Short mmCIF file of N, CA and C in Angstrom, two decimals:
data_model
loop_
_atom_site.label_atom_id
_atom_site.label_comp_id
_atom_site.label_asym_id
_atom_site.label_seq_id
_atom_site.Cartn_x
_atom_site.Cartn_y
_atom_site.Cartn_z
N MET A 1 8.70 7.75 36.29
CA MET A 1 9.01 9.14 36.00
C MET A 1 8.43 9.57 34.66
N SER A 2 7.80 8.65 33.95
CA SER A 2 7.31 8.99 32.63
C SER A 2 6.14 9.97 32.69
N PHE A 3 5.50 10.08 33.85
CA PHE A 3 4.36 10.99 33.97
C PHE A 3 4.78 12.44 34.12
N MET A 4 6.06 12.69 34.45
CA MET A 4 6.53 14.07 34.63
C MET A 4 7.07 14.61 33.31
N LYS A 5 6.89 15.89 33.11
CA LYS A 5 7.40 16.53 31.91
C LYS A 5 8.84 16.93 32.11
N GLY A 6 9.59 16.98 31.02
CA GLY A 6 10.96 17.45 31.07
C GLY A 6 11.96 16.35 30.83
N ASP A 7 13.23 16.75 30.85
CA ASP A 7 14.30 15.80 30.63
C ASP A 7 14.76 15.21 31.96
N LEU A 8 15.84 14.45 31.92
CA LEU A 8 16.33 13.77 33.11
C LEU A 8 16.71 14.76 34.22
N LEU A 9 17.31 15.86 33.85
CA LEU A 9 17.75 16.85 34.84
C LEU A 9 16.57 17.45 35.59
N THR A 10 15.56 17.92 34.87
CA THR A 10 14.40 18.54 35.54
C THR A 10 13.61 17.52 36.34
N LYS A 11 13.49 16.31 35.84
CA LYS A 11 12.77 15.28 36.59
C LYS A 11 13.48 14.95 37.90
N THR A 12 14.80 14.83 37.81
CA THR A 12 15.57 14.51 39.02
C THR A 12 15.49 15.66 40.03
N LYS A 13 15.56 16.90 39.55
CA LYS A 13 15.44 18.06 40.45
C LYS A 13 14.10 18.03 41.18
N LYS A 14 13.04 17.74 40.47
CA LYS A 14 11.71 17.69 41.09
C LYS A 14 11.63 16.60 42.15
N LEU A 15 12.21 15.43 41.86
CA LEU A 15 12.18 14.34 42.82
C LEU A 15 13.00 14.66 44.07
N VAL A 16 14.15 15.31 43.87
CA VAL A 16 14.99 15.69 45.01
C VAL A 16 14.31 16.76 45.83
N LYS A 17 13.71 17.74 45.17
CA LYS A 17 13.02 18.83 45.87
C LYS A 17 11.83 18.31 46.67
N GLY A 18 11.15 17.32 46.13
CA GLY A 18 9.99 16.74 46.82
C GLY A 18 10.38 15.67 47.82
N LEU A 19 11.67 15.49 48.06
CA LEU A 19 12.20 14.51 49.01
C LEU A 19 11.80 13.07 48.66
N ALA A 20 11.57 12.82 47.40
CA ALA A 20 11.24 11.47 46.95
C ALA A 20 12.49 10.68 46.60
N LYS A 21 13.62 11.41 46.45
CA LYS A 21 14.85 10.76 46.05
C LYS A 21 16.02 11.48 46.72
N VAL A 22 17.06 10.74 47.04
CA VAL A 22 18.28 11.34 47.59
C VAL A 22 19.03 12.00 46.44
N GLU A 23 19.64 13.15 46.72
CA GLU A 23 20.34 13.89 45.66
C GLU A 23 21.51 13.07 45.14
N PRO A 24 21.50 12.74 43.82
CA PRO A 24 22.61 11.96 43.26
C PRO A 24 23.89 12.80 43.16
N LEU A 25 25.03 12.13 43.09
CA LEU A 25 26.32 12.81 43.04
C LEU A 25 26.48 13.63 41.74
N TRP A 26 25.90 13.20 40.67
CA TRP A 26 26.08 13.85 39.38
C TRP A 26 25.18 15.06 39.17
N LEU A 27 24.25 15.32 40.07
CA LEU A 27 23.25 16.38 39.85
C LEU A 27 23.89 17.76 39.75
N LYS A 28 24.82 18.10 40.67
CA LYS A 28 25.44 19.43 40.63
C LYS A 28 26.27 19.61 39.37
N ALA A 29 26.99 18.58 38.96
CA ALA A 29 27.80 18.67 37.73
C ALA A 29 26.90 18.84 36.51
N MET A 30 25.79 18.16 36.53
CA MET A 30 24.87 18.26 35.40
C MET A 30 24.18 19.62 35.37
N GLU A 31 23.94 20.22 36.52
CA GLU A 31 23.35 21.55 36.56
C GLU A 31 24.32 22.59 36.00
N GLN A 32 25.61 22.42 36.26
CA GLN A 32 26.61 23.37 35.77
C GLN A 32 26.81 23.23 34.26
N ALA A 33 26.77 22.01 33.76
CA ALA A 33 26.93 21.77 32.32
C ALA A 33 25.79 20.88 31.85
N PRO A 34 24.60 21.47 31.61
CA PRO A 34 23.44 20.66 31.21
C PRO A 34 23.64 20.07 29.81
N PRO A 35 23.01 18.94 29.57
CA PRO A 35 23.13 18.33 28.24
C PRO A 35 22.45 19.19 27.18
N VAL A 36 22.90 19.00 25.97
CA VAL A 36 22.35 19.75 24.84
C VAL A 36 20.92 19.28 24.59
N THR A 37 20.04 20.22 24.35
CA THR A 37 18.67 19.86 24.00
C THR A 37 18.46 20.18 22.52
N PHE A 38 17.89 19.24 21.83
CA PHE A 38 17.64 19.39 20.40
C PHE A 38 16.22 19.87 20.18
N PRO A 39 16.00 20.67 19.16
CA PRO A 39 14.63 21.12 18.90
C PRO A 39 13.76 19.94 18.48
N ARG A 40 12.55 19.96 18.94
CA ARG A 40 11.62 18.88 18.62
C ARG A 40 10.80 19.22 17.39
N ALA A 41 10.33 18.17 16.76
CA ALA A 41 9.44 18.35 15.62
C ALA A 41 8.10 18.86 16.14
N GLU A 42 7.33 19.48 15.28
CA GLU A 42 6.05 20.06 15.67
C GLU A 42 4.98 19.00 15.93
N GLY A 43 5.33 17.76 15.76
CA GLY A 43 4.37 16.70 16.05
C GLY A 43 3.66 16.17 14.83
N THR A 44 3.57 16.94 13.78
CA THR A 44 2.91 16.46 12.57
C THR A 44 3.95 16.35 11.47
N ILE A 45 3.91 15.25 10.81
CA ILE A 45 4.82 15.03 9.68
C ILE A 45 4.08 15.43 8.42
N LYS A 46 4.67 16.32 7.67
CA LYS A 46 4.02 16.77 6.44
C LYS A 46 4.12 15.67 5.39
N PRO A 47 3.04 15.41 4.69
CA PRO A 47 3.10 14.37 3.65
C PRO A 47 4.00 14.81 2.50
N MET A 48 4.75 13.85 2.01
CA MET A 48 5.65 14.13 0.90
C MET A 48 4.84 14.08 -0.40
N SER A 49 5.01 15.08 -1.22
CA SER A 49 4.31 15.07 -2.50
C SER A 49 5.29 15.44 -3.60
N LEU A 50 5.11 14.81 -4.72
CA LEU A 50 5.95 15.06 -5.89
C LEU A 50 5.16 15.89 -6.90
N PRO A 51 5.84 16.55 -7.80
CA PRO A 51 5.12 17.39 -8.76
C PRO A 51 4.12 16.63 -9.63
N GLU A 52 4.40 15.37 -9.91
CA GLU A 52 3.51 14.61 -10.80
C GLU A 52 2.32 13.99 -10.06
N ASP A 53 2.24 14.12 -8.75
CA ASP A 53 1.17 13.49 -7.98
C ASP A 53 -0.22 13.99 -8.38
N VAL A 54 -0.33 15.24 -8.76
CA VAL A 54 -1.63 15.80 -9.19
C VAL A 54 -2.13 15.05 -10.42
N TYR A 55 -1.23 14.80 -11.35
CA TYR A 55 -1.62 14.12 -12.59
C TYR A 55 -1.84 12.63 -12.36
N ILE A 56 -1.14 12.07 -11.40
CA ILE A 56 -1.34 10.66 -11.07
C ILE A 56 -2.74 10.45 -10.51
N LYS A 57 -3.20 11.37 -9.67
CA LYS A 57 -4.56 11.27 -9.12
C LYS A 57 -5.60 11.37 -10.24
N LYS A 58 -5.37 12.26 -11.20
CA LYS A 58 -6.29 12.38 -12.32
C LYS A 58 -6.28 11.11 -13.17
N PHE A 59 -5.09 10.51 -13.32
CA PHE A 59 -4.97 9.26 -14.07
C PHE A 59 -5.77 8.16 -13.38
N TYR A 60 -5.65 8.07 -12.05
CA TYR A 60 -6.38 7.04 -11.31
C TYR A 60 -7.89 7.27 -11.37
N LYS A 61 -8.34 8.52 -11.46
CA LYS A 61 -9.78 8.76 -11.60
C LYS A 61 -10.26 8.25 -12.95
N LYS A 62 -9.44 8.43 -13.98
CA LYS A 62 -9.84 8.01 -15.31
C LYS A 62 -9.69 6.50 -15.50
N TYR A 63 -8.65 5.92 -14.91
CA TYR A 63 -8.38 4.48 -15.03
C TYR A 63 -8.29 3.86 -13.63
N PRO A 64 -9.41 3.60 -12.98
CA PRO A 64 -9.38 3.10 -11.60
C PRO A 64 -8.74 1.71 -11.47
N ASP A 65 -8.73 0.90 -12.53
CA ASP A 65 -8.10 -0.41 -12.45
C ASP A 65 -6.60 -0.31 -12.26
N SER A 66 -6.02 0.82 -12.60
CA SER A 66 -4.58 1.00 -12.46
C SER A 66 -4.16 1.19 -11.01
N LYS A 67 -5.11 1.43 -10.13
CA LYS A 67 -4.77 1.62 -8.71
C LYS A 67 -4.14 0.38 -8.11
N TYR A 68 -4.45 -0.78 -8.69
CA TYR A 68 -3.97 -2.02 -8.11
C TYR A 68 -2.52 -2.31 -8.48
N GLN A 69 -1.97 -1.55 -9.41
CA GLN A 69 -0.55 -1.70 -9.71
C GLN A 69 0.23 -0.94 -8.66
N ASP A 70 1.29 -1.52 -8.19
CA ASP A 70 2.06 -0.93 -7.11
C ASP A 70 2.64 0.41 -7.55
N PRO A 71 2.23 1.54 -6.94
CA PRO A 71 2.73 2.84 -7.36
C PRO A 71 4.20 3.06 -7.00
N ILE A 72 4.71 2.32 -6.05
CA ILE A 72 6.10 2.48 -5.66
C ILE A 72 6.76 1.12 -5.73
N LYS A 73 7.26 0.76 -6.88
CA LYS A 73 7.94 -0.52 -7.02
C LYS A 73 9.41 -0.30 -6.70
N ILE A 74 9.77 -0.58 -5.47
CA ILE A 74 11.14 -0.34 -5.03
C ILE A 74 12.08 -1.32 -5.71
N SER A 75 11.63 -2.55 -5.91
CA SER A 75 12.51 -3.55 -6.48
C SER A 75 12.41 -3.64 -8.00
N GLY A 76 11.60 -2.82 -8.63
CA GLY A 76 11.43 -2.89 -10.07
C GLY A 76 12.08 -1.74 -10.81
N PHE A 77 12.37 -1.98 -12.08
CA PHE A 77 12.98 -0.96 -12.91
C PHE A 77 11.97 -0.22 -13.77
N ASN A 78 10.81 -0.82 -13.98
CA ASN A 78 9.79 -0.20 -14.81
C ASN A 78 8.79 0.52 -13.92
N PRO A 79 8.69 1.83 -14.02
CA PRO A 79 7.71 2.55 -13.19
C PRO A 79 6.29 2.24 -13.66
N PRO A 80 5.31 2.37 -12.77
CA PRO A 80 3.93 2.09 -13.16
C PRO A 80 3.41 3.12 -14.16
N PRO A 81 2.37 2.76 -14.90
CA PRO A 81 1.86 3.65 -15.94
C PRO A 81 1.41 5.01 -15.41
N ALA A 82 0.88 5.06 -14.20
CA ALA A 82 0.41 6.34 -13.65
C ALA A 82 1.57 7.31 -13.49
N ARG A 83 2.70 6.82 -13.01
CA ARG A 83 3.87 7.68 -12.83
C ARG A 83 4.41 8.13 -14.19
N LEU A 84 4.42 7.22 -15.16
CA LEU A 84 4.86 7.59 -16.51
C LEU A 84 3.95 8.68 -17.09
N PHE A 85 2.66 8.52 -16.86
CA PHE A 85 1.69 9.52 -17.31
C PHE A 85 2.00 10.89 -16.70
N GLY A 86 2.22 10.91 -15.39
CA GLY A 86 2.53 12.16 -14.70
C GLY A 86 3.81 12.79 -15.21
N TRP A 87 4.84 11.98 -15.41
CA TRP A 87 6.12 12.51 -15.93
C TRP A 87 5.95 13.09 -17.32
N ARG A 88 5.16 12.39 -18.14
CA ARG A 88 4.97 12.86 -19.53
C ARG A 88 4.22 14.19 -19.55
N VAL A 89 3.20 14.32 -18.70
CA VAL A 89 2.45 15.59 -18.63
C VAL A 89 3.37 16.72 -18.18
N LEU A 90 4.19 16.45 -17.17
CA LEU A 90 5.14 17.48 -16.70
C LEU A 90 6.12 17.86 -17.80
N GLU A 91 6.60 16.86 -18.51
CA GLU A 91 7.56 17.12 -19.59
C GLU A 91 6.94 18.00 -20.67
N LEU A 92 5.70 17.70 -21.04
CA LEU A 92 5.03 18.49 -22.07
C LEU A 92 4.70 19.90 -21.59
N THR A 93 4.30 20.06 -20.34
CA THR A 93 3.99 21.40 -19.83
C THR A 93 5.26 22.25 -19.73
N GLU A 94 6.39 21.61 -19.45
CA GLU A 94 7.66 22.36 -19.42
C GLU A 94 8.05 22.86 -20.81
N GLN A 95 7.58 22.14 -21.83
CA GLN A 95 7.87 22.55 -23.21
C GLN A 95 6.91 23.62 -23.71
N GLY A 96 5.95 24.01 -22.88
CA GLY A 96 5.05 25.09 -23.24
C GLY A 96 3.68 24.66 -23.70
N VAL A 97 3.36 23.39 -23.63
CA VAL A 97 2.04 22.89 -24.02
C VAL A 97 1.09 23.13 -22.85
N SER A 98 -0.16 23.45 -23.16
CA SER A 98 -1.13 23.67 -22.08
C SER A 98 -1.40 22.36 -21.34
N GLU A 99 -1.89 22.48 -20.12
CA GLU A 99 -2.09 21.30 -19.27
C GLU A 99 -3.09 20.33 -19.87
N GLU A 100 -4.21 20.84 -20.41
CA GLU A 100 -5.23 19.97 -21.00
C GLU A 100 -4.69 19.21 -22.20
N GLU A 101 -3.95 19.92 -23.06
CA GLU A 101 -3.38 19.26 -24.23
C GLU A 101 -2.33 18.23 -23.83
N ALA A 102 -1.52 18.58 -22.83
CA ALA A 102 -0.49 17.65 -22.37
C ALA A 102 -1.12 16.38 -21.81
N MET A 103 -2.21 16.54 -21.05
CA MET A 103 -2.89 15.37 -20.51
C MET A 103 -3.52 14.54 -21.62
N ALA A 104 -4.05 15.20 -22.64
CA ALA A 104 -4.65 14.47 -23.76
C ALA A 104 -3.58 13.67 -24.52
N VAL A 105 -2.42 14.29 -24.73
CA VAL A 105 -1.33 13.60 -25.43
C VAL A 105 -0.83 12.42 -24.62
N ALA A 106 -0.61 12.63 -23.31
CA ALA A 106 -0.13 11.55 -22.45
C ALA A 106 -1.16 10.42 -22.39
N ASP A 107 -2.44 10.76 -22.37
CA ASP A 107 -3.50 9.76 -22.34
C ASP A 107 -3.51 8.96 -23.64
N MET A 108 -3.36 9.66 -24.76
CA MET A 108 -3.32 8.99 -26.06
C MET A 108 -2.13 8.03 -26.13
N GLU A 109 -0.97 8.48 -25.64
CA GLU A 109 0.22 7.63 -25.65
C GLU A 109 0.01 6.40 -24.76
N TYR A 110 -0.63 6.58 -23.61
CA TYR A 110 -0.88 5.46 -22.71
C TYR A 110 -1.80 4.44 -23.38
N ARG A 111 -2.90 4.93 -23.98
CA ARG A 111 -3.83 4.01 -24.63
C ARG A 111 -3.20 3.29 -25.81
N SER A 112 -2.38 4.01 -26.60
CA SER A 112 -1.74 3.36 -27.75
C SER A 112 -0.72 2.31 -27.28
N GLU A 113 -0.01 2.59 -26.21
CA GLU A 113 0.94 1.60 -25.68
C GLU A 113 0.20 0.37 -25.16
N LYS A 114 -0.91 0.61 -24.47
CA LYS A 114 -1.71 -0.50 -23.95
C LYS A 114 -2.26 -1.36 -25.09
N LYS A 115 -2.71 -0.70 -26.16
CA LYS A 115 -3.24 -1.40 -27.32
C LYS A 115 -2.14 -2.20 -28.01
N ALA A 116 -0.95 -1.60 -28.12
CA ALA A 116 0.17 -2.29 -28.75
C ALA A 116 0.56 -3.53 -27.95
N ARG A 117 0.52 -3.44 -26.63
CA ARG A 117 0.83 -4.61 -25.80
C ARG A 117 -0.18 -5.73 -26.03
N LYS A 118 -1.47 -5.37 -26.11
CA LYS A 118 -2.50 -6.38 -26.35
C LYS A 118 -2.31 -7.04 -27.71
N GLU A 119 -2.01 -6.23 -28.73
CA GLU A 119 -1.80 -6.78 -30.07
C GLU A 119 -0.57 -7.67 -30.12
N ALA A 120 0.49 -7.27 -29.42
CA ALA A 120 1.71 -8.09 -29.40
C ALA A 120 1.44 -9.44 -28.75
N TYR A 121 0.68 -9.44 -27.68
CA TYR A 121 0.38 -10.71 -27.01
C TYR A 121 -0.54 -11.57 -27.87
N SER A 122 -1.52 -10.96 -28.53
CA SER A 122 -2.41 -11.75 -29.39
C SER A 122 -1.62 -12.35 -30.55
N ARG A 123 -0.66 -11.59 -31.08
CA ARG A 123 0.19 -12.11 -32.17
C ARG A 123 1.06 -13.25 -31.65
N LEU A 124 1.56 -13.12 -30.44
CA LEU A 124 2.37 -14.17 -29.82
C LEU A 124 1.55 -15.44 -29.65
N LYS A 125 0.28 -15.31 -29.26
CA LYS A 125 -0.60 -16.47 -29.12
C LYS A 125 -0.85 -17.13 -30.48
N GLN A 126 -1.03 -16.30 -31.53
CA GLN A 126 -1.25 -16.84 -32.87
C GLN A 126 -0.05 -17.64 -33.34
N ILE A 127 1.14 -17.11 -33.10
CA ILE A 127 2.37 -17.80 -33.52
C ILE A 127 2.48 -19.14 -32.79
N ALA A 128 2.20 -19.14 -31.48
CA ALA A 128 2.27 -20.38 -30.71
C ALA A 128 1.23 -21.38 -31.22
N LYS A 129 0.06 -20.90 -31.60
CA LYS A 129 -0.99 -21.78 -32.09
C LYS A 129 -0.58 -22.39 -33.44
N LEU A 130 0.03 -21.59 -34.30
CA LEU A 130 0.48 -22.09 -35.60
C LEU A 130 1.59 -23.13 -35.44
N GLN A 131 2.42 -22.97 -34.43
CA GLN A 131 3.50 -23.91 -34.19
C GLN A 131 3.04 -25.13 -33.40
N GLY A 132 1.81 -25.12 -32.95
CA GLY A 132 1.25 -26.23 -32.20
C GLY A 132 1.71 -26.26 -30.76
N LYS A 133 2.15 -25.14 -30.24
CA LYS A 133 2.62 -25.06 -28.87
C LYS A 133 1.56 -24.39 -28.00
N LYS A 134 1.76 -24.56 -26.69
CA LYS A 134 0.88 -23.91 -25.74
C LYS A 134 1.25 -22.42 -25.69
N PRO A 135 0.25 -21.53 -25.72
CA PRO A 135 0.59 -20.10 -25.70
C PRO A 135 1.26 -19.71 -24.39
N PRO A 136 2.23 -18.81 -24.45
CA PRO A 136 2.94 -18.39 -23.23
C PRO A 136 2.03 -17.54 -22.34
N PRO A 137 2.39 -17.43 -21.06
CA PRO A 137 1.58 -16.56 -20.20
C PRO A 137 1.70 -15.11 -20.63
N ASN A 138 0.67 -14.35 -20.33
CA ASN A 138 0.63 -12.95 -20.73
C ASN A 138 1.76 -12.17 -20.02
N PRO A 139 2.67 -11.56 -20.81
CA PRO A 139 3.74 -10.78 -20.16
C PRO A 139 3.23 -9.47 -19.57
N TYR A 140 2.03 -9.04 -19.94
CA TYR A 140 1.46 -7.79 -19.45
C TYR A 140 0.09 -8.04 -18.81
N PRO A 141 0.02 -8.86 -17.76
CA PRO A 141 -1.29 -9.11 -17.18
C PRO A 141 -1.78 -7.88 -16.42
N SER A 142 -3.08 -7.82 -16.26
CA SER A 142 -3.62 -6.72 -15.48
C SER A 142 -3.28 -6.96 -14.01
N ALA A 143 -3.23 -5.90 -13.25
CA ALA A 143 -2.86 -6.01 -11.84
C ALA A 143 -3.88 -6.85 -11.07
N ILE A 144 -5.15 -6.74 -11.44
CA ILE A 144 -6.19 -7.51 -10.76
C ILE A 144 -5.99 -9.00 -11.01
N LYS A 145 -5.64 -9.36 -12.25
CA LYS A 145 -5.42 -10.77 -12.57
C LYS A 145 -4.17 -11.31 -11.86
N GLU A 146 -3.16 -10.47 -11.68
CA GLU A 146 -1.98 -10.89 -10.94
C GLU A 146 -2.35 -11.20 -9.48
N ILE A 147 -3.15 -10.33 -8.88
CA ILE A 147 -3.57 -10.54 -7.49
C ILE A 147 -4.42 -11.80 -7.38
N GLN A 148 -5.32 -12.01 -8.36
CA GLN A 148 -6.18 -13.19 -8.33
C GLN A 148 -5.36 -14.46 -8.50
N ALA A 149 -4.30 -14.40 -9.33
CA ALA A 149 -3.44 -15.57 -9.51
C ALA A 149 -2.74 -15.93 -8.21
N LYS A 150 -2.32 -14.92 -7.44
CA LYS A 150 -1.66 -15.19 -6.16
C LYS A 150 -2.65 -15.78 -5.16
N GLU A 151 -3.91 -15.36 -5.21
CA GLU A 151 -4.91 -15.81 -4.25
C GLU A 151 -5.58 -17.12 -4.66
N LYS A 152 -5.36 -17.57 -5.89
CA LYS A 152 -6.07 -18.73 -6.41
C LYS A 152 -5.83 -19.97 -5.55
N LYS A 153 -4.61 -20.19 -5.11
CA LYS A 153 -4.28 -21.35 -4.29
C LYS A 153 -5.09 -21.35 -2.99
N PHE A 154 -5.18 -20.19 -2.36
CA PHE A 154 -5.89 -20.11 -1.09
C PHE A 154 -7.39 -20.29 -1.27
N VAL A 155 -7.93 -19.78 -2.37
CA VAL A 155 -9.35 -19.97 -2.65
C VAL A 155 -9.63 -21.44 -2.91
N HIS A 156 -8.74 -22.10 -3.66
CA HIS A 156 -8.90 -23.52 -3.93
C HIS A 156 -8.82 -24.32 -2.63
N ASP A 157 -7.85 -24.00 -1.77
CA ASP A 157 -7.71 -24.68 -0.48
C ASP A 157 -8.95 -24.53 0.37
N ARG A 158 -9.58 -23.39 0.29
CA ARG A 158 -10.74 -23.11 1.13
C ARG A 158 -11.85 -24.13 0.92
N PHE A 159 -12.01 -24.60 -0.33
CA PHE A 159 -13.11 -25.50 -0.63
C PHE A 159 -12.69 -26.95 -0.81
N HIS A 160 -11.40 -27.22 -1.03
CA HIS A 160 -10.98 -28.59 -1.35
C HIS A 160 -10.00 -29.20 -0.36
N ASN A 161 -9.40 -28.41 0.52
CA ASN A 161 -8.50 -28.96 1.52
C ASN A 161 -9.33 -29.58 2.63
N PRO A 162 -9.14 -30.88 2.92
CA PRO A 162 -9.99 -31.53 3.92
C PRO A 162 -9.89 -30.90 5.32
N GLU A 163 -8.71 -30.45 5.69
CA GLU A 163 -8.55 -29.83 7.01
C GLU A 163 -9.35 -28.52 7.11
N THR A 164 -9.31 -27.74 6.05
CA THR A 164 -10.03 -26.48 6.04
C THR A 164 -11.53 -26.73 6.05
N VAL A 165 -11.97 -27.73 5.30
CA VAL A 165 -13.40 -28.06 5.26
C VAL A 165 -13.87 -28.51 6.65
N LYS A 166 -13.05 -29.35 7.33
CA LYS A 166 -13.41 -29.80 8.68
C LYS A 166 -13.49 -28.62 9.64
N LEU A 167 -12.53 -27.72 9.54
CA LEU A 167 -12.52 -26.54 10.41
C LEU A 167 -13.75 -25.67 10.18
N ALA A 168 -14.10 -25.47 8.90
CA ALA A 168 -15.29 -24.68 8.59
C ALA A 168 -16.56 -25.35 9.11
N GLU A 169 -16.62 -26.68 8.99
CA GLU A 169 -17.79 -27.42 9.47
C GLU A 169 -17.90 -27.33 10.99
N LYS A 170 -16.76 -27.41 11.67
CA LYS A 170 -16.74 -27.29 13.13
C LYS A 170 -17.21 -25.90 13.56
N MET A 171 -16.77 -24.87 12.85
CA MET A 171 -17.18 -23.50 13.17
C MET A 171 -18.68 -23.34 12.96
N ARG A 172 -19.22 -23.95 11.89
CA ARG A 172 -20.66 -23.88 11.64
C ARG A 172 -21.44 -24.52 12.78
N GLU A 173 -20.96 -25.69 13.23
CA GLU A 173 -21.64 -26.39 14.32
C GLU A 173 -21.60 -25.57 15.61
N GLU A 174 -20.44 -24.96 15.91
CA GLU A 174 -20.32 -24.13 17.10
C GLU A 174 -21.26 -22.92 17.03
N ARG A 175 -21.35 -22.33 15.85
CA ARG A 175 -22.22 -21.17 15.67
C ARG A 175 -23.68 -21.58 15.85
N ALA A 176 -24.04 -22.73 15.29
CA ALA A 176 -25.43 -23.21 15.42
C ALA A 176 -25.75 -23.53 16.89
N ALA A 177 -24.79 -24.15 17.59
CA ALA A 177 -25.02 -24.46 19.00
C ALA A 177 -25.13 -23.18 19.83
N ASP A 178 -24.29 -22.21 19.53
CA ASP A 178 -24.35 -20.92 20.23
C ASP A 178 -25.69 -20.24 19.97
N TRP A 179 -26.15 -20.31 18.74
CA TRP A 179 -27.43 -19.70 18.39
C TRP A 179 -28.58 -20.39 19.13
N GLN A 180 -28.51 -21.73 19.23
CA GLN A 180 -29.55 -22.49 19.95
C GLN A 180 -29.54 -22.13 21.43
N ASN A 181 -28.33 -21.96 22.00
CA ASN A 181 -28.23 -21.60 23.42
C ASN A 181 -28.83 -20.22 23.68
N ARG A 182 -28.56 -19.32 22.82
CA ARG A 182 -29.11 -17.95 22.96
C ARG A 182 -30.62 -17.97 22.83
N ARG A 183 -31.09 -18.74 21.85
CA ARG A 183 -32.52 -18.80 21.60
C ARG A 183 -33.25 -19.44 22.78
N GLY A 184 -32.65 -20.48 23.35
CA GLY A 184 -33.26 -21.17 24.47
C GLY A 184 -33.23 -20.34 25.74
N ALA A 185 -32.17 -19.56 25.92
CA ALA A 185 -32.03 -18.75 27.13
C ALA A 185 -32.80 -17.44 27.02
N GLY A 186 -33.20 -17.08 25.84
CA GLY A 186 -33.95 -15.83 25.64
C GLY A 186 -33.08 -14.59 25.71
N ASP A 187 -31.81 -14.69 25.24
CA ASP A 187 -30.88 -13.55 25.29
C ASP A 187 -30.94 -12.72 24.03
N TRP A 188 -32.05 -12.58 23.44
CA TRP A 188 -32.14 -11.79 22.20
C TRP A 188 -31.64 -10.44 22.49
#
């Protein structure tokens, strides 16, 4: 019945009228008191946009490396820099500052914060070096380096795990044999 349009009542009426089905006992009761029909959505879901999204896109154009930071950290308390940038621009424009000046101020604040983080980590490394300890991991790694750190194990396995190497060698042999068969059969 999925090919017919309508709800259960109209579909059943069509089947009974076409003598494809015996009239069910509930049909007359349902005709007298039809079920409630709810309005349907228009089929397209409008994308949700926030006021700061315009500035976030401009931020990503200026700093494309920031795209790799998760823009929606549901489990985190610290919002990504792009969202902070957008909020700061909105805050400044609400105070009466022009959009260009607000973006310049927010950009300056972002760069100074980024520079302060780098200096803090370099100072932390110097202190560890003076104490003769191993420097701690960077508390503010770039998003690309975080992704690479997660993938490092798999990249290492690809070249050094004996099972993976055997599998790759087997695939190479199959590909070469397939290529030879095609070449010999003339299936170019």
